[in-house]
Short mmCIF file of C-alpha atoms and ligand atoms in Angstrom, two decimals:
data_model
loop_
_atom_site.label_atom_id
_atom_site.label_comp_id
_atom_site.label_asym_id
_atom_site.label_seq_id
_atom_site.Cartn_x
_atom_site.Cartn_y
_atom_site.Cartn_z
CA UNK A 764 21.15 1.32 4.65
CA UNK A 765 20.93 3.52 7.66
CA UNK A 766 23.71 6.05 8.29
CA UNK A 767 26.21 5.22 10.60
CA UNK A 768 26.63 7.85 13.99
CA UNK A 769 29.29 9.66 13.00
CA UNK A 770 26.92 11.69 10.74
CA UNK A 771 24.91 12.71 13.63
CA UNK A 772 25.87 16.31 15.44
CA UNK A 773 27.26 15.69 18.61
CA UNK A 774 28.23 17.79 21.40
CA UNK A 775 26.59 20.99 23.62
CA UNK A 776 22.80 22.53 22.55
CA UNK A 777 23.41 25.59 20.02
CA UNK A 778 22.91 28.65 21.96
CA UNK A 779 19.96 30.19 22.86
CA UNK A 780 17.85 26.73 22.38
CA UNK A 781 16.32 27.42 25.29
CA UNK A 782 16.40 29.62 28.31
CA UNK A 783 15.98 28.09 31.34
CA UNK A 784 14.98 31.27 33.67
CA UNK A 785 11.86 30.80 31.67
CA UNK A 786 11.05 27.26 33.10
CA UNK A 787 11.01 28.85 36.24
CA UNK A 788 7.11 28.71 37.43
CA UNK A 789 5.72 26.78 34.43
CA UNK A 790 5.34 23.47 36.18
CA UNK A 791 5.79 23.92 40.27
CA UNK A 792 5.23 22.26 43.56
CA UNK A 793 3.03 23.98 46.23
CA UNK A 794 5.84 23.28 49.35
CA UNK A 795 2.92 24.30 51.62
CA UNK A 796 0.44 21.34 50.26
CA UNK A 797 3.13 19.05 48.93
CA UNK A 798 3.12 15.91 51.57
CA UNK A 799 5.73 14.25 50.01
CA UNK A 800 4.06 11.07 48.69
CA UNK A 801 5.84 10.48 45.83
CA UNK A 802 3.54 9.85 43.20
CA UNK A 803 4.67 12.91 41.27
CA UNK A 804 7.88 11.07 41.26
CA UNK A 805 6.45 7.89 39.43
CA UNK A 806 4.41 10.13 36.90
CA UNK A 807 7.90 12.33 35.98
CA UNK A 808 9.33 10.76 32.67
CA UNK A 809 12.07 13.43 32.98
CA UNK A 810 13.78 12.04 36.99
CA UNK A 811 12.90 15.63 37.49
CA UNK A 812 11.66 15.40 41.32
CA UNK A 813 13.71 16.22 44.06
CA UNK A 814 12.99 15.20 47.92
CA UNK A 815 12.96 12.59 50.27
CA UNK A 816 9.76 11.00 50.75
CA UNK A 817 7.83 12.20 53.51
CA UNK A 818 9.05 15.82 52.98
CA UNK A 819 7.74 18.30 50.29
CA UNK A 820 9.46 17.67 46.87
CA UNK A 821 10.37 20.39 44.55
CA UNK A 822 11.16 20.36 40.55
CA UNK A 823 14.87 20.58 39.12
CA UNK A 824 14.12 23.11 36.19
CA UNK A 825 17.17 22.12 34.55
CA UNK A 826 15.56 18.50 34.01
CA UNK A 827 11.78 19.19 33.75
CA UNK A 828 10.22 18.79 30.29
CA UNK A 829 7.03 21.21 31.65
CA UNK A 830 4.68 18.19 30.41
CA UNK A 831 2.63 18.33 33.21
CA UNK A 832 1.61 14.47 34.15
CA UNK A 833 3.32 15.62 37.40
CA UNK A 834 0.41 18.17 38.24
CA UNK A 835 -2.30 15.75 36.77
CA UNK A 836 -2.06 13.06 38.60
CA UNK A 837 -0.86 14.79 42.35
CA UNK A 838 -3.52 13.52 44.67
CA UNK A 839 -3.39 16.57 46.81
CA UNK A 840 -3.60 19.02 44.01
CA UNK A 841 -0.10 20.30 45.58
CA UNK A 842 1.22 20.60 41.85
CA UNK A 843 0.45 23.65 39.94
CA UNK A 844 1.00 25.72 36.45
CA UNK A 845 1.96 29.54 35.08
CA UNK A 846 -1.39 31.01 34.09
CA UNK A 847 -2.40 33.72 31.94
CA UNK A 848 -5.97 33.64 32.66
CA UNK A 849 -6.00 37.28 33.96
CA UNK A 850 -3.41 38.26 31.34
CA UNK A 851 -6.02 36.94 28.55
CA UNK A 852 -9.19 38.35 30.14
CA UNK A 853 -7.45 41.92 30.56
CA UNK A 854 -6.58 42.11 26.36
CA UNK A 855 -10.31 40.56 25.63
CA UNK A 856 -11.54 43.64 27.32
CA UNK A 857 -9.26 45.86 25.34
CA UNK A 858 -11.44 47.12 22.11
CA UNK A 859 -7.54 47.94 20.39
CA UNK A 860 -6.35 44.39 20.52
CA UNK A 861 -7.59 41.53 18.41
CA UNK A 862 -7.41 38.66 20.79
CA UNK A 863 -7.09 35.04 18.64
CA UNK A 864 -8.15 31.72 19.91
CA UNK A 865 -6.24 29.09 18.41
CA UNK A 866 -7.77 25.97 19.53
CA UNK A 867 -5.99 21.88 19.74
CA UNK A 868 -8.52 19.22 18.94
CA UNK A 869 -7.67 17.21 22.66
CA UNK A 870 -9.23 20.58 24.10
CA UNK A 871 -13.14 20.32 22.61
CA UNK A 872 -13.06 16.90 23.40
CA UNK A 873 -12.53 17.42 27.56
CA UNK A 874 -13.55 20.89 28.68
CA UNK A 875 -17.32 19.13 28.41
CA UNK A 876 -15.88 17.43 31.42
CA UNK A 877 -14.92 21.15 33.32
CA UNK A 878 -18.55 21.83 32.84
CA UNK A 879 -20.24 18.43 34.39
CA UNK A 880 -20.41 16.13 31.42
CA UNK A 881 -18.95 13.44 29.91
CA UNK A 882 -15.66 14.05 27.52
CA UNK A 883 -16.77 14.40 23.58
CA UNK A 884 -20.20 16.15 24.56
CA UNK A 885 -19.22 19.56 23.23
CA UNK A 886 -19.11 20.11 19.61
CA UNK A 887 -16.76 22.42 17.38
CA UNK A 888 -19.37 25.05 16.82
CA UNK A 889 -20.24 25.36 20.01
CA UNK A 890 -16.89 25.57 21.56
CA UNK A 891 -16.21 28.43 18.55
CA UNK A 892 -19.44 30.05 19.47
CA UNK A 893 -18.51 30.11 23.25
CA UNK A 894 -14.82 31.63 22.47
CA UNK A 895 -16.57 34.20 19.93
CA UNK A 896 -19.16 35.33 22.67
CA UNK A 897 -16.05 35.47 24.84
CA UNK A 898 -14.64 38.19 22.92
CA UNK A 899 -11.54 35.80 20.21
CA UNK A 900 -11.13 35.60 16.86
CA UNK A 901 -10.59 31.92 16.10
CA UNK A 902 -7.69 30.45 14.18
CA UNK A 903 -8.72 26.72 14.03
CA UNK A 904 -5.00 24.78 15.35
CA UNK A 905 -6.52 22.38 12.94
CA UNK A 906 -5.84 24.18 9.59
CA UNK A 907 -2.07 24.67 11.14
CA UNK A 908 -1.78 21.07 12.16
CA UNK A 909 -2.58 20.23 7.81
CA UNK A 910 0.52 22.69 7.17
CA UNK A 911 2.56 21.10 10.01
CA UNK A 912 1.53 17.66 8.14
CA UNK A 913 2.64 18.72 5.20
CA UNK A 914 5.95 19.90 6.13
CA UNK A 915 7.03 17.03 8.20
CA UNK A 916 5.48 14.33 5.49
CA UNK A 917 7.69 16.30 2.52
CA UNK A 918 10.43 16.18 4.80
CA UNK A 919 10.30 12.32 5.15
CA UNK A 920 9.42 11.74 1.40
CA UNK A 921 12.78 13.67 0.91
CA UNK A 922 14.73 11.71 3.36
CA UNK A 923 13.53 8.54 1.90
CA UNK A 924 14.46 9.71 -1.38
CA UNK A 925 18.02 10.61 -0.23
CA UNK A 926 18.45 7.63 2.19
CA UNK A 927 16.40 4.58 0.71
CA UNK A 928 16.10 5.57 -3.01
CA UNK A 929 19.93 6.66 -3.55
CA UNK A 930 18.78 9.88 -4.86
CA UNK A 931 21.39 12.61 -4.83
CA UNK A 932 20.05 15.50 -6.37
CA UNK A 933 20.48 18.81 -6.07
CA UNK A 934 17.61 19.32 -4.43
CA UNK A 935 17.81 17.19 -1.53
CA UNK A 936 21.32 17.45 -0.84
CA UNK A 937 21.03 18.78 2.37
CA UNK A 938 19.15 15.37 3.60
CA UNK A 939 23.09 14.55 4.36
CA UNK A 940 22.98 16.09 7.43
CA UNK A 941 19.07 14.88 8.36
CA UNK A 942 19.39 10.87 8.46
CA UNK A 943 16.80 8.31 9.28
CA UNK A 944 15.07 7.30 10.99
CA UNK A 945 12.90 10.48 10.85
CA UNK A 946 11.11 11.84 14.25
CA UNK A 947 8.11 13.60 15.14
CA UNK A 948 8.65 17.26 16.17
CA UNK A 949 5.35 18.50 17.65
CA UNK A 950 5.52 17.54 21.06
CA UNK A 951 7.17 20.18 22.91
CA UNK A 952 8.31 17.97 25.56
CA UNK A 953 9.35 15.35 23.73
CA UNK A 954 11.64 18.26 22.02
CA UNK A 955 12.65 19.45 25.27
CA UNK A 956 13.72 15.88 26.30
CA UNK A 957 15.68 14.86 23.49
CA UNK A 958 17.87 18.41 23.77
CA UNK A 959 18.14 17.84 27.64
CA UNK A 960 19.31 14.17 27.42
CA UNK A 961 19.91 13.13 23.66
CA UNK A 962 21.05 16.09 21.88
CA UNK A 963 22.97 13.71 19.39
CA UNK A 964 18.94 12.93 18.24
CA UNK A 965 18.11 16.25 17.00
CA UNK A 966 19.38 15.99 13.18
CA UNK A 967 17.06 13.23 13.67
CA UNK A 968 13.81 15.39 14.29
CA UNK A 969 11.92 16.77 12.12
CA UNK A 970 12.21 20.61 11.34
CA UNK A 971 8.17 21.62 11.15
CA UNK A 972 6.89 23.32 14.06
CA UNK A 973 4.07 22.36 15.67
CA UNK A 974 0.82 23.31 15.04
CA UNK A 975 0.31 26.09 17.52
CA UNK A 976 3.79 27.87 16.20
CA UNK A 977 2.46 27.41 12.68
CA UNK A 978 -0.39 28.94 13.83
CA UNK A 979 0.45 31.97 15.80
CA UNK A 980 2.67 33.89 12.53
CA UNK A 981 -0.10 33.03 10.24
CA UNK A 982 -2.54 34.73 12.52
CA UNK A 983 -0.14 37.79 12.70
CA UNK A 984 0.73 38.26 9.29
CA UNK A 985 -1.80 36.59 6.43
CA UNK A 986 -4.94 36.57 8.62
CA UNK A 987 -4.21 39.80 10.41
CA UNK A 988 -3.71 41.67 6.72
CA UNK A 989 -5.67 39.97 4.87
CA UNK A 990 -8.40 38.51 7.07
CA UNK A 991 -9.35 40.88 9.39
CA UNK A 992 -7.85 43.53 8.40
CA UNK A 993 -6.01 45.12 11.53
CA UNK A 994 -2.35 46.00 12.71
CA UNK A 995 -0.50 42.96 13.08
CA UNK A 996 1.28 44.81 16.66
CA UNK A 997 -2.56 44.92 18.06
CA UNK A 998 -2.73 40.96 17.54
CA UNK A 999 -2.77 38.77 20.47
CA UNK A 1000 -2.24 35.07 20.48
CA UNK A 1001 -3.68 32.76 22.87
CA UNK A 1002 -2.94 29.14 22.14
CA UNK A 1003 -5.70 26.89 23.96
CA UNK A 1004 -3.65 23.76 24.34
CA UNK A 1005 -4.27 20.37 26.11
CA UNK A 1006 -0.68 20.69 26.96
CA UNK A 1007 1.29 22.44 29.42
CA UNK A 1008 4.85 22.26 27.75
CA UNK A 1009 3.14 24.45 25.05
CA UNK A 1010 3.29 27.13 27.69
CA UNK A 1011 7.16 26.82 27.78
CA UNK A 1012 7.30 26.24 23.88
CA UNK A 1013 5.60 29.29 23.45
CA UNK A 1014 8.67 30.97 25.23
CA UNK A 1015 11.45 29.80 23.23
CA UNK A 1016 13.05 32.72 21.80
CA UNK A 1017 13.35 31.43 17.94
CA UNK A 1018 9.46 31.50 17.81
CA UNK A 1019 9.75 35.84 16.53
CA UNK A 1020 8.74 34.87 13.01
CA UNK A 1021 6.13 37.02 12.67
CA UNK A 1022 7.71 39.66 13.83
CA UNK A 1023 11.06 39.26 11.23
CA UNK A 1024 8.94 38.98 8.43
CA UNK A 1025 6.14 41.85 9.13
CA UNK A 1026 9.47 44.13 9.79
CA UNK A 1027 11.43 43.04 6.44
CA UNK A 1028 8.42 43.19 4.11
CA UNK A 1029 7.56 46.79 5.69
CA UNK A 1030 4.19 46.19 7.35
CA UNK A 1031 5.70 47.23 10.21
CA UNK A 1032 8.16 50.40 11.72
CA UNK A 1033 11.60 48.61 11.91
CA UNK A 1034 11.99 49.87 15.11
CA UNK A 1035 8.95 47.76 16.74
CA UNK A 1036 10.08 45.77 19.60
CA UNK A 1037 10.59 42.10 18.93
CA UNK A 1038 6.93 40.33 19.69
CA UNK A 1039 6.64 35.98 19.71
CA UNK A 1040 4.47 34.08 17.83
CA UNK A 1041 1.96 33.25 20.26
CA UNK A 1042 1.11 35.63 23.63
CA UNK A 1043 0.18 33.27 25.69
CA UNK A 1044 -1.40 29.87 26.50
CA UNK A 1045 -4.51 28.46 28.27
CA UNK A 1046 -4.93 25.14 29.03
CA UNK A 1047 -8.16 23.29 28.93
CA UNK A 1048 -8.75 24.28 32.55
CA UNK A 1049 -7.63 27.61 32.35
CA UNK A 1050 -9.87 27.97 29.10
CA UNK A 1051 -13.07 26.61 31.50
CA UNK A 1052 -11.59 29.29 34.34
CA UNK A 1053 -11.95 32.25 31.60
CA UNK A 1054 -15.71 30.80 30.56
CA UNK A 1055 -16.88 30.30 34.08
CA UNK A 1056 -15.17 34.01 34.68
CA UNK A 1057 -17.61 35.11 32.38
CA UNK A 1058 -20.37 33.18 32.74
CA UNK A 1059 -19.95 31.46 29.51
CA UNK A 1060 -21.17 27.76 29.51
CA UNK A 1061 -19.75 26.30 25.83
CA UNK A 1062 -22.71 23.29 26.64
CA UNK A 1063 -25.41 25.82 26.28
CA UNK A 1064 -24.42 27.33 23.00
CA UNK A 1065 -26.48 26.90 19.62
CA UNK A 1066 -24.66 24.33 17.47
CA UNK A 1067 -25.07 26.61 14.21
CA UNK A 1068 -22.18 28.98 13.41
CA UNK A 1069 -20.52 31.16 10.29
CA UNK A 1070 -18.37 29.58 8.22
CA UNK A 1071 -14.90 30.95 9.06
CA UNK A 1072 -12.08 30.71 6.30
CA UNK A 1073 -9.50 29.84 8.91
CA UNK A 1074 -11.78 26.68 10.43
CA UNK A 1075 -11.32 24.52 6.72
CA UNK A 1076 -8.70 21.46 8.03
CA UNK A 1077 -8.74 17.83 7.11
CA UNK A 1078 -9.69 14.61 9.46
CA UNK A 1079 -5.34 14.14 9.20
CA UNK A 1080 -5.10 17.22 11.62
CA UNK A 1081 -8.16 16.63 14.01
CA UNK A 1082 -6.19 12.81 14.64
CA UNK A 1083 -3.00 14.83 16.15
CA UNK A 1084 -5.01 14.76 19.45
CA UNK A 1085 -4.50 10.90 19.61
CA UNK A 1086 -1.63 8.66 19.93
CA UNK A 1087 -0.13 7.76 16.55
CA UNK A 1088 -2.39 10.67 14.84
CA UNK A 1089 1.00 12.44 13.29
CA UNK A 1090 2.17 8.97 12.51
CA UNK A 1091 -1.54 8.54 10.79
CA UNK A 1092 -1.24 11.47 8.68
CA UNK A 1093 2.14 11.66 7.68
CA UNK A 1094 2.10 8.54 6.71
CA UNK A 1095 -1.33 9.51 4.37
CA UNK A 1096 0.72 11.76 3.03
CA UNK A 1097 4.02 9.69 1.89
CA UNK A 1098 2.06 7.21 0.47
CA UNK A 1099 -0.07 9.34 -1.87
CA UNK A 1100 2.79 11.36 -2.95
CA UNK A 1101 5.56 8.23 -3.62
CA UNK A 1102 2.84 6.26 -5.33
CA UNK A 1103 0.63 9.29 -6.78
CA UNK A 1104 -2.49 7.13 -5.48
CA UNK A 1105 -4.75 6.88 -2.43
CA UNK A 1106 -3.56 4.52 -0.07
CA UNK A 1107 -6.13 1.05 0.18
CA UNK A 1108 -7.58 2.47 3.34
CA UNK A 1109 -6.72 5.96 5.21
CA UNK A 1110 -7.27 3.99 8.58
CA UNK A 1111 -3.61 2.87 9.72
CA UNK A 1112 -4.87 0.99 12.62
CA UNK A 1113 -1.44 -0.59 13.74
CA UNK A 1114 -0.16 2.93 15.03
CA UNK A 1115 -3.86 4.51 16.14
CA UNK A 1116 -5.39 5.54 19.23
CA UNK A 1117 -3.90 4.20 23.42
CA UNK A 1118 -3.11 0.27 22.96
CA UNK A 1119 0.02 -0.28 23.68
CA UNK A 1120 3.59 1.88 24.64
CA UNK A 1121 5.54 1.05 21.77
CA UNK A 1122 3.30 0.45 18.41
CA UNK A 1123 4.84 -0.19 15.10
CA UNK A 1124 3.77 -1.36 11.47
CA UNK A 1125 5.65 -1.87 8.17
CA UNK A 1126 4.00 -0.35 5.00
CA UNK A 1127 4.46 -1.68 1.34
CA UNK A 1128 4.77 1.76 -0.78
CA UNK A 1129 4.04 1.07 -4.22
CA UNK A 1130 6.56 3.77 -5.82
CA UNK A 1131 5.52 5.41 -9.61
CA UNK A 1132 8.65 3.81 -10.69
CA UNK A 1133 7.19 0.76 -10.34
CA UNK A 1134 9.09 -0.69 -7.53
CA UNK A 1135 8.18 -0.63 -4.24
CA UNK A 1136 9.64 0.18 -0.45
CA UNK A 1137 8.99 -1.28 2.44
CA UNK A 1138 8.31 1.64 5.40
CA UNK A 1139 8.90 0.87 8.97
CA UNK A 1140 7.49 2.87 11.92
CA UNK A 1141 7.13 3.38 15.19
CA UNK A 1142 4.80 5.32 17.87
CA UNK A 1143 6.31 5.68 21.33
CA UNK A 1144 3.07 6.30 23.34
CA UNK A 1145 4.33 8.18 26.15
CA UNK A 1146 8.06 8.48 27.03
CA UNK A 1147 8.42 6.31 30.16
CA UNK A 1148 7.47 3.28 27.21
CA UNK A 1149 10.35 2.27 25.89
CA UNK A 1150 11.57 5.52 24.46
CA UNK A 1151 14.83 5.04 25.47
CA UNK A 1152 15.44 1.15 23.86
CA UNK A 1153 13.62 3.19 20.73
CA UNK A 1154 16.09 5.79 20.85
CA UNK A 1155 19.23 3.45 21.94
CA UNK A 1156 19.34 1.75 18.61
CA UNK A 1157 19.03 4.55 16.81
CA UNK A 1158 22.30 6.40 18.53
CA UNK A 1159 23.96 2.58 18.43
CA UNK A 1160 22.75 3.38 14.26
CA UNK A 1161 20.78 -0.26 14.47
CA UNK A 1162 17.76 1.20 14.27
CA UNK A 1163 15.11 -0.73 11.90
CA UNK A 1164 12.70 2.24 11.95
CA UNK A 1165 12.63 5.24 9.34
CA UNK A 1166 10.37 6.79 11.18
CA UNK A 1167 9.22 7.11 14.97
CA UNK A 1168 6.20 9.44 16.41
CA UNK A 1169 7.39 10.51 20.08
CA UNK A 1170 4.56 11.79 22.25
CA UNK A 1171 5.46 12.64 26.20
CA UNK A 1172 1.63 11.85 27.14
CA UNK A 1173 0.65 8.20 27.45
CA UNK A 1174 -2.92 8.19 25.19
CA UNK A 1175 -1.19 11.34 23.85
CA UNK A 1176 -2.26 15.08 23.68
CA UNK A 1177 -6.03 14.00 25.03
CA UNK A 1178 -4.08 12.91 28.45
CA UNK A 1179 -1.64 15.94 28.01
CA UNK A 1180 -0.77 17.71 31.73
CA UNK A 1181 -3.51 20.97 30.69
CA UNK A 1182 -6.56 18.64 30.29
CA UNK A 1183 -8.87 18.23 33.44
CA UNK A 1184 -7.78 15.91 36.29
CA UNK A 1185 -8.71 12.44 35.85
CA UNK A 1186 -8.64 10.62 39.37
CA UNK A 1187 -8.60 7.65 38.07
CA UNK A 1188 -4.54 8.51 36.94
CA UNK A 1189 -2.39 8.49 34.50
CA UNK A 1190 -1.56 4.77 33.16
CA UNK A 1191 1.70 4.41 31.08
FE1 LIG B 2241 1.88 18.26 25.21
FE2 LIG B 2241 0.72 16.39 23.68
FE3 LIG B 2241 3.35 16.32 24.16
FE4 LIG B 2241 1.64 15.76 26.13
S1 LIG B 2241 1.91 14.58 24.22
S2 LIG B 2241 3.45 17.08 26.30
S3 LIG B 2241 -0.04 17.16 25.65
S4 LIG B 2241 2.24 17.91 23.02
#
């Protein structure tokens, strides 16, 4: 029942997918502290690094995926990242400019780490309370990653319709062009990867953006109207990821949606310059550099703290952070709606949490037609793990999945290339 190839899009990336230039600087190699070991080498899951060993390597931007496991795991700290720590501290000190936080759940779990204790000491509030001293507004990632949920699990509940069910409705016609199996979109490197070397894939992929780019045109139009009440052009976006792809995501010039809707509805002049959907992004260490900048430790802040409208998300968006946590939700999600009941436990253990590189797990959907369908999955925990067998069968159309989660970062986002260093390494 899976379509064969030929109704996959084949041939060159549609213009203006990317732009390379901007790669230039997210991820690179410090040629005057690079030794030449190679270990950045065995981390890349992109074949990315160039040089001989012995002799300093360097990065072909054409190939890099910006994930970062390069710059984690570089034993002589050789590897670094494009910051906007400076960038962000200048607009927190400007009283015109509503600066927003917007916040992934991998970061509150390991900045605790940045400030000398173990990973999972610092709670939500406190985090909130330590970017709300620093000066931000917060937009809780969380509430985005429930609407990202939402999109992509309608998305598959309509492919399955079109593809398993033999529906042919008006309504999901388009699913023609959007076979199964379905795949995860919100890993920006994973997104970058599949464009680079599998461009045939990307009918395949989900359309929902990630949280973050959910995130950052909410903040800018319904929050900044509505919420707090201030001129969308004075709202700055800083999404504090565990990730630094998200840094190259954030640069992709399709993300202006803000900006085209604020200028059609008339909230703003037409003539306003073009602005993206998020400013900038900190990663978990460059969110402990701003703190420690300012002499802000999150560890020492009261636990208490208001209750903000845009901080309401479910336990579905906080499990994003984790291997198999889209896979988790979505898969909440398509249950409840195919069989209009609660599933006999929310815990999908099969596809949870850093066990193995390829998980997978069928599902019995009881549908309200009283039939039932059988769901497989898949989680590819971290690309160098058997991604490419995953992805083989599904170009060869012999794929037995409908739907596969594809994370870059072995463990996830929590190991993502922003988080602190761990020197014990990365293990794939
Ligand atoms: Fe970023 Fe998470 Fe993807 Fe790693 S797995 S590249 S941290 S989105």
């Amino acid at each position: 029942f899976l379509p064969g190839p030929d109704s996959r899009v084949k041939g060159p990336l549609p213009e203006g997918t990317y732009r390379p230039g901007e790669l230039k600087g997210i991820i690179k190699i410090n040629q005057n502290k690079c030794v030449g070991c190679d270990t950045c080498r065995e981390q890349c899951p992109a074949n990315a690094i160039r040089g001989e060993l012995g002799v300093a390597h360097s990065i072909d931007i054409m190939k890099c995926i910006t994930c970062g496991q390069c710059l984690i795991n570089c034993p002589f700290g050789a590897i670094e990242q494009m910051s906007f720590v400076e960038e962000v501290a200048k607009k927190l000190e400007d009283p015109q400019t509503t600066v927003v936080a917007i916040t992934a759940p991998a970061v509150r779990v390991a900045i605790a780490e940045e400030f000398g204790s173990p990973p999972g000491t610092l709670t939500v509030k406190r985090l909130h309370n330590a970017l709300r001293k620093a000066g931000f507004k917060m937009y809780e990632n969380n509430l985005a990653a429930d609407q990202t949920i939402m999109e992509e699990g309608f998305e598959f509940i309509a492919k399955v319709r079109y593809w398993l069910l033999g529906e042919r409705s008006e309504e999901l016609k388009e699913m023609a062009d959007h076979p199964l199996p379905h795949f995860t979109s919100c890993c920006p490197a994973w997104i970058r990867y599949a464009e680079i070397y599998h461009p045939q894939l990307l009918p395949h992929i989900s359309g929902a953006k990630s949280p973050m780019q959910m995130a950052g045109p909410s903040a800018k139009t319904w929050a900044a109207l509505n919420i707090w009440k201030v001129d969308p052009r004075k709202v700055y976006t800083v999404g504090i990821m565990p990730c630094t792809a998200k840094i190259f995501e954030a640069s992709r010039p399709e993300f202006k949606s803000a900006y085209e809707f604020l200028k059609n509805n008339g909230s703003i002049p037409k003539d306003t310059s073009p602005f993206p959907d998020i400013d900038a992004v900190l990663t978990t260490r460059d969110l402990a550099t701003l703190l420690k900048m300012k002499g802000i430790n999150p560890l020492e802040m009261p636990e208490e703290g208001e209750n903000d409208p845009l901080d309401i998300y479910t336990g579905a968006a906080t499990i994003f952070g984790n291997s198999g946590g889209v896979m988790e939700a979505a898969l909440r999600t398509a249950y409840y709606v195919l069989s209009g009941n609660d599933p006999p436990s929310w815990d999908i253990y099969a596809v949870r949490g850093h066990t193995t590189g390829l998980k997978e797990t069928e599902i019995r959907i009881p549908l309200k037609s009283g039939n039932s369908i059988d769901v497989k999955v898949a989680v590819v925990n971290g690309i160098k793990n058997h991604l490419d067998e995953v992805i083989g069968d599904v170009i060869q159309g012999t794929s037995k999945y409908h739907f596969i989660e594809v994370m870059n970062c072995p463990g996830g986002c929590i190991n993502g290339g922003g988080q602190p260093v761990n020197p014990m390494g990365t293990s794939w």
